[in-house]
Coordinates of C-alpha atoms in Angstrom, one line a residue:
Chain A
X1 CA -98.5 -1.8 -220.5
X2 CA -101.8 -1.1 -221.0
X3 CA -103.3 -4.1 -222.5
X4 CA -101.8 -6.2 -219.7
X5 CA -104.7 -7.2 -218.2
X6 CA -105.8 -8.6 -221.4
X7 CA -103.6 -11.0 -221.6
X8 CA -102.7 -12.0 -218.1
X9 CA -106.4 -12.7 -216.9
X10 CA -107.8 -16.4 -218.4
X11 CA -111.3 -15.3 -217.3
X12 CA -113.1 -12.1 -218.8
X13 CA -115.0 -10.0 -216.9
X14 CA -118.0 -10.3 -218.6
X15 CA -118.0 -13.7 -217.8
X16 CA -117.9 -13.2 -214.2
X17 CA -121.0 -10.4 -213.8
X18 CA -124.7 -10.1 -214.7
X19 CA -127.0 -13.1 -214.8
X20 CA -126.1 -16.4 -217.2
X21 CA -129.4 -17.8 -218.9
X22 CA -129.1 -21.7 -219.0
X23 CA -125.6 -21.1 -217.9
X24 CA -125.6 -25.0 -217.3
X25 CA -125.4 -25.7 -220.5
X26 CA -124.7 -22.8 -222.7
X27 CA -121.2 -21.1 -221.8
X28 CA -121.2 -17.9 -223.9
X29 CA -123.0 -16.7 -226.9
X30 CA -121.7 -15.0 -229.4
X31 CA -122.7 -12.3 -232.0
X32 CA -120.4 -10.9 -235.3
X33 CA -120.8 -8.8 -237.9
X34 CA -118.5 -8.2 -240.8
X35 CA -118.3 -4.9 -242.3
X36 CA -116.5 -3.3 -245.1
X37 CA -116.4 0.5 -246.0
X38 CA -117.6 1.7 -249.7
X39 CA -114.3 2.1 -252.3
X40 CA -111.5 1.0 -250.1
X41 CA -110.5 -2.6 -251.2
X42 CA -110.7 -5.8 -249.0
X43 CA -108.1 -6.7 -246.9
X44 CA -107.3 -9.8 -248.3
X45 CA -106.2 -7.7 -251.6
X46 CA -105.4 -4.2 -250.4
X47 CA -102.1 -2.7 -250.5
X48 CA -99.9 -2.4 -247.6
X49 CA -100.2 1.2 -247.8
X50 CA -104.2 1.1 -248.4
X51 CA -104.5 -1.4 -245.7
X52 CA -102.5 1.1 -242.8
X53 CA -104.7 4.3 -244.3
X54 CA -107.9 2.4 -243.8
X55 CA -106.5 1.2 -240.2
X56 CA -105.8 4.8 -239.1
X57 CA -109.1 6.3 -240.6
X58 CA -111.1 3.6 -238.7
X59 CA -108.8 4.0 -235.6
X60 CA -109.6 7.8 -236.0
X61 CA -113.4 7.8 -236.5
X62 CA -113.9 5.8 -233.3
X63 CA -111.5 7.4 -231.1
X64 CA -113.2 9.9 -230.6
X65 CA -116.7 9.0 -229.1
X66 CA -117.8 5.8 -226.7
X67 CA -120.7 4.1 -227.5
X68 CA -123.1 4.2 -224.4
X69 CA -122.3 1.7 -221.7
X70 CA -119.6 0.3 -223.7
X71 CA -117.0 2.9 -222.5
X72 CA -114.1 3.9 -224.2
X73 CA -111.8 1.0 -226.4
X74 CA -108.5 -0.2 -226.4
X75 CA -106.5 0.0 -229.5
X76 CA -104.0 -3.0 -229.9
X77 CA -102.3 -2.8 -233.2
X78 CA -101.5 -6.4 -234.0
X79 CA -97.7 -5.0 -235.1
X80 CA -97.3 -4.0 -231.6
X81 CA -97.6 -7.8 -229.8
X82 CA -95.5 -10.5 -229.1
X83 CA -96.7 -13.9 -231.4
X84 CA -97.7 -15.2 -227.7
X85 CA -99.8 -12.4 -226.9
X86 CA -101.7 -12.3 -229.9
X87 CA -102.2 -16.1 -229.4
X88 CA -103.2 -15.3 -225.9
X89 CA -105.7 -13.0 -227.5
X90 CA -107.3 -16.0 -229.8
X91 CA -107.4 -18.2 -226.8
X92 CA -109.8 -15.8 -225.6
X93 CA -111.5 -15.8 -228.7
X94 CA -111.1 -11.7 -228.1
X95 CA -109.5 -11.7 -231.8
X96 CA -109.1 -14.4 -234.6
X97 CA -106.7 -16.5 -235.2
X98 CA -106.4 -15.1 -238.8
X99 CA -106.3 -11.5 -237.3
X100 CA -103.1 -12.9 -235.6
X101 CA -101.7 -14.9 -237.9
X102 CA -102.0 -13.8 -241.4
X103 CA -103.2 -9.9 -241.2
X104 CA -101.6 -6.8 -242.7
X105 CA -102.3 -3.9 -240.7
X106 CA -104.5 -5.4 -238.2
X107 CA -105.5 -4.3 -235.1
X108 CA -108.3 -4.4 -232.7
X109 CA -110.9 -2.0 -230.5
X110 CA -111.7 -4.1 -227.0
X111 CA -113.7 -3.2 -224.3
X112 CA -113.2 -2.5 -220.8
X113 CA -114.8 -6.1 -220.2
X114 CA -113.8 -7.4 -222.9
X115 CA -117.7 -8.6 -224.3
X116 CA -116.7 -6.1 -227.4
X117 CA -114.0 -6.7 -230.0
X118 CA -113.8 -4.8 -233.4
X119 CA -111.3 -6.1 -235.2
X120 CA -109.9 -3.9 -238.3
X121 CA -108.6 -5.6 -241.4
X122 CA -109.3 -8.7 -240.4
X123 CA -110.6 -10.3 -243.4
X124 CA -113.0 -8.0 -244.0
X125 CA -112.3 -4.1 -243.0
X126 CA -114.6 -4.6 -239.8
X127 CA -115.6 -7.2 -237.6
X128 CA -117.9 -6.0 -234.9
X129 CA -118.2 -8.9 -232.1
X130 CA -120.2 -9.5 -228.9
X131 CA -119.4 -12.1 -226.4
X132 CA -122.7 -12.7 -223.7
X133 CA -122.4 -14.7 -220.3
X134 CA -124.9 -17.9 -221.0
X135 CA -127.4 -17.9 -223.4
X136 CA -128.3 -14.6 -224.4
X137 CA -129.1 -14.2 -228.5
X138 CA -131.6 -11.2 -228.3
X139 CA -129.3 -9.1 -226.1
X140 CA -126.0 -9.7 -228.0
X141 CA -128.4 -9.0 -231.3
X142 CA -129.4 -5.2 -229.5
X143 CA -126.1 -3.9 -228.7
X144 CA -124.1 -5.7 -232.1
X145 CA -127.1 -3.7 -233.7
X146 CA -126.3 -0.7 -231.6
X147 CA -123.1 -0.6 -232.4
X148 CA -123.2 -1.4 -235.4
X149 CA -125.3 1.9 -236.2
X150 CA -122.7 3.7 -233.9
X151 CA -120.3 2.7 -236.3
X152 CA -122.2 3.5 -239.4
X153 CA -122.8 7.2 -238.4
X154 CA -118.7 7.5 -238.5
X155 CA -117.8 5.3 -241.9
X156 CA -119.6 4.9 -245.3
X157 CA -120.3 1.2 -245.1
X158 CA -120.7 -0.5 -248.5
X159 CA -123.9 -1.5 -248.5
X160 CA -126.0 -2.9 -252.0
X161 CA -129.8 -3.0 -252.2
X162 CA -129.9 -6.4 -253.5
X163 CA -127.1 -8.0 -251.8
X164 CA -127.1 -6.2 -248.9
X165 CA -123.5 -5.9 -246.9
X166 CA -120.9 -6.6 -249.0
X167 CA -117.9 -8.8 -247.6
X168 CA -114.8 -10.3 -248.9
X169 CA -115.9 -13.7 -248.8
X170 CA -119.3 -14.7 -250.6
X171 CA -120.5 -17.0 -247.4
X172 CA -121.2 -14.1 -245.6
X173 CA -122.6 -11.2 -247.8
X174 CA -126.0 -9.9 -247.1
X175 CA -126.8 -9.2 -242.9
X176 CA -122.6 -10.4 -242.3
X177 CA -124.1 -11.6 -239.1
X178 CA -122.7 -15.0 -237.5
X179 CA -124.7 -15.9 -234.2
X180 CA -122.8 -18.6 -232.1
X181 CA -123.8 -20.3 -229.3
X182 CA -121.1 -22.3 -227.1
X183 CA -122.6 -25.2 -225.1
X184 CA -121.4 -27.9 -223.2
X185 CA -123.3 -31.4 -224.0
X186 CA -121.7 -34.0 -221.8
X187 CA -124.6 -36.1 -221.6
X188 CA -125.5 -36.3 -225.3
X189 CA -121.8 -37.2 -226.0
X190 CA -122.1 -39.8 -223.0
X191 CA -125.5 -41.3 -224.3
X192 CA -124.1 -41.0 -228.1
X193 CA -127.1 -39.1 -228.8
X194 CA -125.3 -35.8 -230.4
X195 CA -124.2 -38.2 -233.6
X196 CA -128.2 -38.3 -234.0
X197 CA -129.0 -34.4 -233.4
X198 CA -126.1 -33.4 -235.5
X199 CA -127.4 -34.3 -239.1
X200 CA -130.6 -32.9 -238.5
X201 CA -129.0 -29.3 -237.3
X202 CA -126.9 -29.1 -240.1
X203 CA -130.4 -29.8 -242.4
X204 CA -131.4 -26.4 -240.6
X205 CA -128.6 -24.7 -242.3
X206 CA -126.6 -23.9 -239.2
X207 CA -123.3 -25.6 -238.1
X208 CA -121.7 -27.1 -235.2
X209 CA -118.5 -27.8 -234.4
X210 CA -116.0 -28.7 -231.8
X211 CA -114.3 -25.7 -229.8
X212 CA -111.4 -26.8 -229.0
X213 CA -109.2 -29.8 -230.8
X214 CA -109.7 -30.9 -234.3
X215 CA -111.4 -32.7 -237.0
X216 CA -113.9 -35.2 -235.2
X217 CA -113.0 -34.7 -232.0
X218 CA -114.7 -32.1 -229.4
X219 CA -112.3 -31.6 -226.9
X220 CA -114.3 -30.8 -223.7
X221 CA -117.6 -31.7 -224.8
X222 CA -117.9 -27.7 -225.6
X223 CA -120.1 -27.1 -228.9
X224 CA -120.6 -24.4 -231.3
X225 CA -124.0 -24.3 -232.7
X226 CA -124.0 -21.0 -235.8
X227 CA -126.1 -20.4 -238.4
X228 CA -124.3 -20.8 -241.7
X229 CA -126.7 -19.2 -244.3
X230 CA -126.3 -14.6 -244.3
X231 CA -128.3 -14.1 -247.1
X232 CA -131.7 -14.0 -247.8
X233 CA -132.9 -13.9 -243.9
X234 CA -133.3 -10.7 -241.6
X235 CA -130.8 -10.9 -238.3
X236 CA -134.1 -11.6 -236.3
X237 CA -134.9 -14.9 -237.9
X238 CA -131.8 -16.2 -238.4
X239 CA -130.7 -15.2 -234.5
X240 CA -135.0 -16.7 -234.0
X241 CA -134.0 -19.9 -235.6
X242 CA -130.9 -20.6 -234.1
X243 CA -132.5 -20.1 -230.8
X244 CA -135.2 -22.8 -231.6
X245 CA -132.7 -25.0 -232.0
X246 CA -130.4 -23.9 -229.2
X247 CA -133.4 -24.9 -227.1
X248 CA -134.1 -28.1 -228.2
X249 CA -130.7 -29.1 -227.8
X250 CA -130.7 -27.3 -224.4
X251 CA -134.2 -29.7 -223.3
X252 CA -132.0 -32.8 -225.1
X253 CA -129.1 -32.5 -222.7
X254 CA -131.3 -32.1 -219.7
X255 CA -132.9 -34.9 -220.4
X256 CA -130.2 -37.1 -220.9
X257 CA -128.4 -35.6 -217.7
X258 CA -131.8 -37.0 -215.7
X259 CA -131.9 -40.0 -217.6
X260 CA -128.2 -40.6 -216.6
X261 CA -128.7 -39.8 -213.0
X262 CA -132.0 -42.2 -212.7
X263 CA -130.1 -45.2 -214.6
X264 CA -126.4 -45.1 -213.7
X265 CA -126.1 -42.4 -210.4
X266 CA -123.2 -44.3 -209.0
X267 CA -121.2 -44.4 -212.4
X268 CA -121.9 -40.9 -213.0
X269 CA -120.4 -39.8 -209.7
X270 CA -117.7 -42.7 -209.7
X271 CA -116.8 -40.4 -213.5
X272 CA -117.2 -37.2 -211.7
X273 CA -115.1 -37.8 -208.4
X274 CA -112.3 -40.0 -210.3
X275 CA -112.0 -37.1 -212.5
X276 CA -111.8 -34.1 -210.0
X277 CA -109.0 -36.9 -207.9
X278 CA -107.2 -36.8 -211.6
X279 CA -107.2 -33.2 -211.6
X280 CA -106.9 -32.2 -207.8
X281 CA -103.4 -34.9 -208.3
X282 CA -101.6 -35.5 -211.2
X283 CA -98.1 -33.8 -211.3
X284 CA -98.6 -34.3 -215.8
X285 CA -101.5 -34.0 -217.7
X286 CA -101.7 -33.2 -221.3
X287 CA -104.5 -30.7 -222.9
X288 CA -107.0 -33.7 -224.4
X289 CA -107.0 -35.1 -221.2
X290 CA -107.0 -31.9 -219.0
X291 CA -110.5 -30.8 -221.3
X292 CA -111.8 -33.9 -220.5
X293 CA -111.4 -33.9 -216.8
X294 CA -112.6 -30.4 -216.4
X295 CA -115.6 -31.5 -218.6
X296 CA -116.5 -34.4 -215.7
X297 CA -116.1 -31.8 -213.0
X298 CA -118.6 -29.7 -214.3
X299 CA -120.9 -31.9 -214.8
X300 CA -120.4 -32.9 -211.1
X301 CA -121.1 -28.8 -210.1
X302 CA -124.2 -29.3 -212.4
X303 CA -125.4 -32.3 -211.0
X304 CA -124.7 -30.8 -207.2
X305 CA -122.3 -33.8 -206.8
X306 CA -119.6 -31.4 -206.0
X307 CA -119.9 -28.6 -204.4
X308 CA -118.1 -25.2 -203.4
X309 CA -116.8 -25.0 -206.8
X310 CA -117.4 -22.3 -209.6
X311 CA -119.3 -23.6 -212.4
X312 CA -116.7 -21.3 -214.5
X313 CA -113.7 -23.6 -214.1
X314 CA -114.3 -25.2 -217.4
X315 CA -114.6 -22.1 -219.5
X316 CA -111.2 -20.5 -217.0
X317 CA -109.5 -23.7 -217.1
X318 CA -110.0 -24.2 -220.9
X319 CA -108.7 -21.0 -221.5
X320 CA -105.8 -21.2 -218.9
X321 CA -104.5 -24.3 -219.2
X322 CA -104.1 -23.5 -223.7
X323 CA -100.7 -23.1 -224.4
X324 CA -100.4 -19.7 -225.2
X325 CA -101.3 -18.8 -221.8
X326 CA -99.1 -21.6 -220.2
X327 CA -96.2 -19.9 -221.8
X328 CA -97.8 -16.3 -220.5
X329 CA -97.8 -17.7 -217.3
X330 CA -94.1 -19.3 -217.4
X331 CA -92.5 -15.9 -219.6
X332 CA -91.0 -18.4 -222.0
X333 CA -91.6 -20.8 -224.8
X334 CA -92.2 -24.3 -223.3
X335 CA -91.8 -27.4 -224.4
X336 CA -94.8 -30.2 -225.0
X337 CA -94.0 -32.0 -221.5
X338 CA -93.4 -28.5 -219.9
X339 CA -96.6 -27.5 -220.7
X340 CA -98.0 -30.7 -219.3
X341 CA -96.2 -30.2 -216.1
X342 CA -97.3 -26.7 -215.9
X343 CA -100.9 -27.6 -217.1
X344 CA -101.2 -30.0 -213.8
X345 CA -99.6 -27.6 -211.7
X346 CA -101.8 -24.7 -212.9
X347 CA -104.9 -27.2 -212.2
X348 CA -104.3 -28.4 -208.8
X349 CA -103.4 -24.6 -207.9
X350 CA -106.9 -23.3 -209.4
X351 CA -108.7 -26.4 -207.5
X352 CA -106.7 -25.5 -204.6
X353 CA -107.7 -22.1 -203.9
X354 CA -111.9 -23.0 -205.0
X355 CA -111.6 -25.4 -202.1
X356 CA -109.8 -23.6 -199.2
Chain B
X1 CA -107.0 -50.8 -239.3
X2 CA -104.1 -49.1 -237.6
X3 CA -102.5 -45.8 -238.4
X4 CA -99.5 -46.9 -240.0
X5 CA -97.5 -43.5 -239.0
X6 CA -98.0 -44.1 -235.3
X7 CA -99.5 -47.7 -234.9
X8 CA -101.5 -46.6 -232.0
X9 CA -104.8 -44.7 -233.1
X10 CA -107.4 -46.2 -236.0
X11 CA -106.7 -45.0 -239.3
X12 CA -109.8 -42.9 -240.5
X13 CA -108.2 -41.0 -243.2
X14 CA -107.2 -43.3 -245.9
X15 CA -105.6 -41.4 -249.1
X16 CA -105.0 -43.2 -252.5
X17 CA -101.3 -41.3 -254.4
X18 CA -101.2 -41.9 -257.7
X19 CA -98.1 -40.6 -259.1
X20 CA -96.8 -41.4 -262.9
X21 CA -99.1 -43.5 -262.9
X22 CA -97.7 -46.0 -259.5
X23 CA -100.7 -46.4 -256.7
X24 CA -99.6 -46.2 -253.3
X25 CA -102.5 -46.5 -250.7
X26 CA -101.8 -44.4 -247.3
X27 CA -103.6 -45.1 -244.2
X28 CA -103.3 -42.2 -241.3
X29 CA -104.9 -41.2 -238.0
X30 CA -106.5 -37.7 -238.5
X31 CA -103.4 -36.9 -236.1
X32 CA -100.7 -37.7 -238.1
X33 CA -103.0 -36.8 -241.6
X34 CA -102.4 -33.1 -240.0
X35 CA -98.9 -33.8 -239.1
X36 CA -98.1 -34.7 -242.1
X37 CA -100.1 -32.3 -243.9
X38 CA -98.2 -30.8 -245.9
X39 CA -97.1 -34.1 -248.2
X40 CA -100.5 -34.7 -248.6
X41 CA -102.2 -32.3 -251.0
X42 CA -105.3 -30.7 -250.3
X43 CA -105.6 -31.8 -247.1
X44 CA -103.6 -29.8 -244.2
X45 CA -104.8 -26.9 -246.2
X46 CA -108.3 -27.2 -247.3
X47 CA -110.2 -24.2 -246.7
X48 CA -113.6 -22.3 -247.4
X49 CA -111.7 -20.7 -250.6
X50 CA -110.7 -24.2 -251.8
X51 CA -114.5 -25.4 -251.6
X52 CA -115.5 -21.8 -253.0
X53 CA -113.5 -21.9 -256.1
X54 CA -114.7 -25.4 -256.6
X55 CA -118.0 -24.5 -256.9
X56 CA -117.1 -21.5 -258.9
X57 CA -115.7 -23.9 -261.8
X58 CA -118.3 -26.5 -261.6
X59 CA -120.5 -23.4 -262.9
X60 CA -120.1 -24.3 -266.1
X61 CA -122.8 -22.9 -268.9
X62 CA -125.7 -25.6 -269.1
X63 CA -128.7 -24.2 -270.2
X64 CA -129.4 -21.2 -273.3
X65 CA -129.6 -18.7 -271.0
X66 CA -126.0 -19.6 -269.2
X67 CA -124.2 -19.8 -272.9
X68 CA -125.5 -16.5 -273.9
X69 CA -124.4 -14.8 -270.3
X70 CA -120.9 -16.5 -270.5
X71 CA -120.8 -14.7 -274.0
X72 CA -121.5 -11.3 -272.9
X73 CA -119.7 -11.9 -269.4
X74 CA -116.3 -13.3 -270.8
X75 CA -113.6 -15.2 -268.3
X76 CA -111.3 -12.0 -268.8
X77 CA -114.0 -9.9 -267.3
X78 CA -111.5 -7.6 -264.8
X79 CA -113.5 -5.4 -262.0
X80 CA -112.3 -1.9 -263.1
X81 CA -111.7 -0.6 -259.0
X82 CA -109.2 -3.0 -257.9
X83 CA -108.0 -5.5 -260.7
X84 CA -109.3 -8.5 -259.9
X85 CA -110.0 -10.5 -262.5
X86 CA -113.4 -13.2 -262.7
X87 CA -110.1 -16.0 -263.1
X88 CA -108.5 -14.6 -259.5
X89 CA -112.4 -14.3 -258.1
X90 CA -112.5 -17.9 -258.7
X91 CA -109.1 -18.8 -257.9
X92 CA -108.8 -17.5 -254.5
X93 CA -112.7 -17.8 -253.9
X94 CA -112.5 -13.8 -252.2
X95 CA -113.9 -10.9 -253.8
X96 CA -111.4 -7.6 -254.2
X97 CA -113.3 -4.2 -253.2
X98 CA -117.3 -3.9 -252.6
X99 CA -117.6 -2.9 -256.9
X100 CA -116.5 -6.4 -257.5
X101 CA -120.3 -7.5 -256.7
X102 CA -121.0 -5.4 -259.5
X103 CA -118.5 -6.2 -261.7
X104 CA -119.3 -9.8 -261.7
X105 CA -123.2 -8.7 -261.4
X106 CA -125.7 -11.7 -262.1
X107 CA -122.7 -14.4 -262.7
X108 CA -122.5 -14.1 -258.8
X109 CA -126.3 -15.6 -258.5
X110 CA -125.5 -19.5 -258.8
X111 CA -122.5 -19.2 -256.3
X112 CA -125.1 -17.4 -253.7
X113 CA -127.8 -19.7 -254.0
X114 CA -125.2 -22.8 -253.5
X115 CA -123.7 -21.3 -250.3
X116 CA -127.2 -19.3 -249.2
X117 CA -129.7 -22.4 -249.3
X118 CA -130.9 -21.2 -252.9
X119 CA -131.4 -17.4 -251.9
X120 CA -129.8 -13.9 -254.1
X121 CA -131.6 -11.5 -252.2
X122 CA -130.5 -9.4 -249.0
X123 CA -133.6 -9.5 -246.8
X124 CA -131.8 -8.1 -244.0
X125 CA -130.7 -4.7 -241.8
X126 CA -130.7 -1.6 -244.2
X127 CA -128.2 0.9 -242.9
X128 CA -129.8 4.2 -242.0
X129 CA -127.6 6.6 -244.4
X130 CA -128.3 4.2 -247.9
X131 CA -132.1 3.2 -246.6
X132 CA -133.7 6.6 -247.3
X133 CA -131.8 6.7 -250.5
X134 CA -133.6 3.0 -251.1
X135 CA -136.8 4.8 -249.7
X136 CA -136.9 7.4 -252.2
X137 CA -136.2 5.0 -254.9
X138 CA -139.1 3.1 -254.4
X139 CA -141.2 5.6 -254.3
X140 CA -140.3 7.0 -257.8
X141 CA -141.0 3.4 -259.1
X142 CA -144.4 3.6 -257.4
X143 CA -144.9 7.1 -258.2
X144 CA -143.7 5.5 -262.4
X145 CA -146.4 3.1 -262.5
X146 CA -148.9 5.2 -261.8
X147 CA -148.2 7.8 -264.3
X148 CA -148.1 5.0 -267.0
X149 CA -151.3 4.1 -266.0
X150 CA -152.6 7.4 -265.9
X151 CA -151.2 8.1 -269.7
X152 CA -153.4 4.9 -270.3
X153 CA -156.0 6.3 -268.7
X154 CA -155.7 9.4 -270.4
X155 CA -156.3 11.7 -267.5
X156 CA -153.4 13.9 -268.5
X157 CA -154.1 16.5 -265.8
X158 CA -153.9 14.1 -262.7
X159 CA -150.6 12.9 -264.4
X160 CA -148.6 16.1 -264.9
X161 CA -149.3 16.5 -260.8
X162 CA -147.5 12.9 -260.7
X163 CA -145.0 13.6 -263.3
X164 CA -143.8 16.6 -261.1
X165 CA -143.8 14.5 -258.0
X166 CA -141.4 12.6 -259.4
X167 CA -138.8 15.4 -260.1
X168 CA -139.2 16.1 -257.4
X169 CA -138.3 12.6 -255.5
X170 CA -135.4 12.8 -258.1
X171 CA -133.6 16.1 -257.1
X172 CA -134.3 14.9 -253.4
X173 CA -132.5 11.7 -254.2
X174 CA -129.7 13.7 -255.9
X175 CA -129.2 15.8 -252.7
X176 CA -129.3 13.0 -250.7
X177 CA -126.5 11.2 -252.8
X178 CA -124.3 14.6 -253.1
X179 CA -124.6 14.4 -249.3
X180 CA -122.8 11.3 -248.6

């Protein structure tokens, strides 16, 4: 099938090429707009039969052009996967979970690399997303903005002067724009500064929260930093004002890394190496532990304490090591202590092959 | 405290029943809290739209001005494209089709401001298609005040010139409309 590599490969290829701005510490960035065309009502109250006309009008009005270096899309009509692949998909982050989960009629547009999703009657009739390698706000602004005219040449978007894009849900009317930035902030965890730096970014009117796991608990160390406010600022200062902050956070972890390796070098490595022998070894580990470990190891790459590993075995092993993909991997549902075995197995196999 | 479902991991979520009228106090890890989500009310479940239509019912008429638009904007209000009601808006916290916005018109303000750090006003991306609709507009508003102040003025011959700029803007803007 055609959409097999999308759910077979943990690591995208646009994570693999082009350059990675503060890759250290920030992992991806993300850019997404939500769209909804004039007349046609939302998805969350449209008809079946509205919802699957809208689908194949969208599907139709982009099928037939590319957009620049973008290439042509794949159409994956949610109907037509497996609840594992779809899951796959939202492991990813290539579609939503509520795209896979509680949709009528929804599909999705992916590029050849996978840095482009547009999801159709998602909650809104469009959302247009850009994923970027490292920290990379103004470029995933210029080609979500390209597209995003692309787009509007081929469907009337409903648009109002004074509120500006209309969406199904009030918190994101006016641009529709959500910028995210994914970063990994060992150190601040480590030195319990991030309990200090959160209250003050929230003050900002952005929002961060934990990746993976839930409630309190950041599994992995791995961030997201958004903005939260859509109305009532252009896409260029809100994407301006996230990056301020980005930054400072950025300068706060470095800092803390260096303080770190000046105070406590041998603790740091004795957490770095004890980690890797964890994950190079165990025959079980389960997913809170596994996101742990990988978070220790790269801080080790980071540090230069290891070397000849790729700085992308957290994001790949995050990914990988979900359960969705453990059950890709395996063709069948698994059970909690499969996963775990398979999850080590999977581990020491990826470690393996970095080090040979 | 302990988590009394699993007796291993600190209770942090502690959640007070009161049911015909009998308090029972239940302390829970966030772990189990999630597990057990569904006996628990408002918890497993408690989403953006839950918070939404909170805020929409705590907009209660306060001041003159809120009595008066209450009156002419009445609960029953119903969004004559797709059927949703101002009682479903607030309910499920989601609007119904793009006309809802103006359906609900100016009620919508205190729900924006709450969510947008006090701002009603796009100041974003225009798409091209509606922006030189916008464009002309403005420009008939200009082209407006001046002719008022030119009928002040009394310089009647400068503002026939404007008055026919103006129809002119306006079968523009007409084309441009018929067009999309």
């Amino acid at each position: 099938m055609s959409f097999d590599r999308f759910i077979t490969e943990a690591i995208s290829p646009w994570m693999k090429t082009g350059p990675s701005p503060n890759g250290d510490i920030v992992l991806s960035t993300r850019i997404r707009l939500a769209r909804n065309l004039d007349r046609f009502p939302f998805p969350t109250s449209a008809s079946q039969e509205s919802a699957q006309t809208l689908l194949q009008y969208v599907r139709k009005a982009l099928s037939e052009d590319e957009y620049q270096s973008v290439g042509a899309l794949e159409f994956l009509n949610m109907s037509d996967l497996s609840a594992n692949e779809k899951r796959v998909l939202v492991e990813k982050h290539l579609i939503s979970p509520y795209l896979a989960e509680k949709s009528q009629n929804g599909a999705v547009l992916l590029s050849n690399d996978e840095s482009v999703s547009i999801m159709i009657n998602e909650e809104d009739h469009i959302r247009l997303q850009c994923l970027f390698h490292g920290f990379q706000l103004n470029e995933g602004l210029v080609l979500t903005n390209g597209l995003d005219d692309w787009l509007e040449e081929k469907v009337a978007y409903a648009f109002d002067e004074k509120r500006g894009y209309l969406t199904s849900c009030p918190t994101n009317v006016g641009t529709g724009m959500r910028a995210s930035v994914m970063m990994h902030l060992p150190a601040l965890v480590m030195t319990k500064q991030l309990n200090r730096i959160l209250p003050a970014i929230n003050q900002l009117g952005l929002a961060v929260r934990g990746i993976y796991g839930e409630g309190s608990e950041a599994l992995g160390n791995l961030f997201q930093i958004s903005n939260q406010m859509t109305l009532g600022k252009s896409e260029e200062d809100i994407t301006e004002d996230l990056r301020g902050v980005v930054m400072q956070v950025i300068q706060q972890e470095r800092s803390a890394r260096s303080s770190l390796m000046r105070s406590s070098k041998m603790q740091i490595e004795d957490k770095v190496f004890r980690s890797y022998g964890v994950l190079a070894n165990s025959r079980i580990i389960d997913s809170k532990e596994a996101a742990k470990r990988l978070s220790d190891v790269r801080l080790g790459i980071d540090l230069d304490l290891i070397q000849g590993v790729s700085g992308n075995i957290l994001n790949e092993l995050m990914i990988l090591t979900q359960p969705g993909f453990l059950q890709q991997y395996a063709g069948k549902d698994l059970t909690m202590n499969e996963r775990d075995i398979r999850r080590a197995a999977l581990i020491r196999e990826r470690l393996q092959l970095e080090t040979e | 405290m302990l988590c009394e479902e699993c007796q291993k991991r600190p209770a942090s979520i502690h959640l007070t029943k009161i049911v015909n009228g009998q308090k029972t106090q239940i302390n829970l890890c966030e772990e189990c809290a999630r597990e057990k989500g569904e006996t628990i009310p408002n918890w497993s479940n408690y989403s953006i739209q839950d918070l939404l239509s909170g805020l929409l019912h705590f907009e209660q008429p306060t001041g003159h001005e809120s009595v008066r638009s209450s009156q002419t904007m009445p609960r029953q209000l119903v969004c004559n494209n797709c059927g949703l009601s101002y009682d479903r808006l607030i309910n499920i916290g989601r609007f119904g089709c793009s006309h809802c916005y103006e359906t609900f018109g100016s009620k919508l303000d205190p729900i924006f401001k709450r969510v947008h750090g006090g701002n009603t006003k796009h100041a974003g991306k225009i798409p091209k298609q509606a922006g030189s609709k916008f464009h002309i507009k403005k420009q008939i508003e200009k082209a407006r005040e001046h002719l008022e102040d030119l009928i002040e003025r009394e310089e009647f011959e400068e503002a026939a010139k404007v008055r026919d700029h103006i129809r002119d803007l306006q079968s523009r803007a007409r084309e441009g409309e018929g067009r999309s």
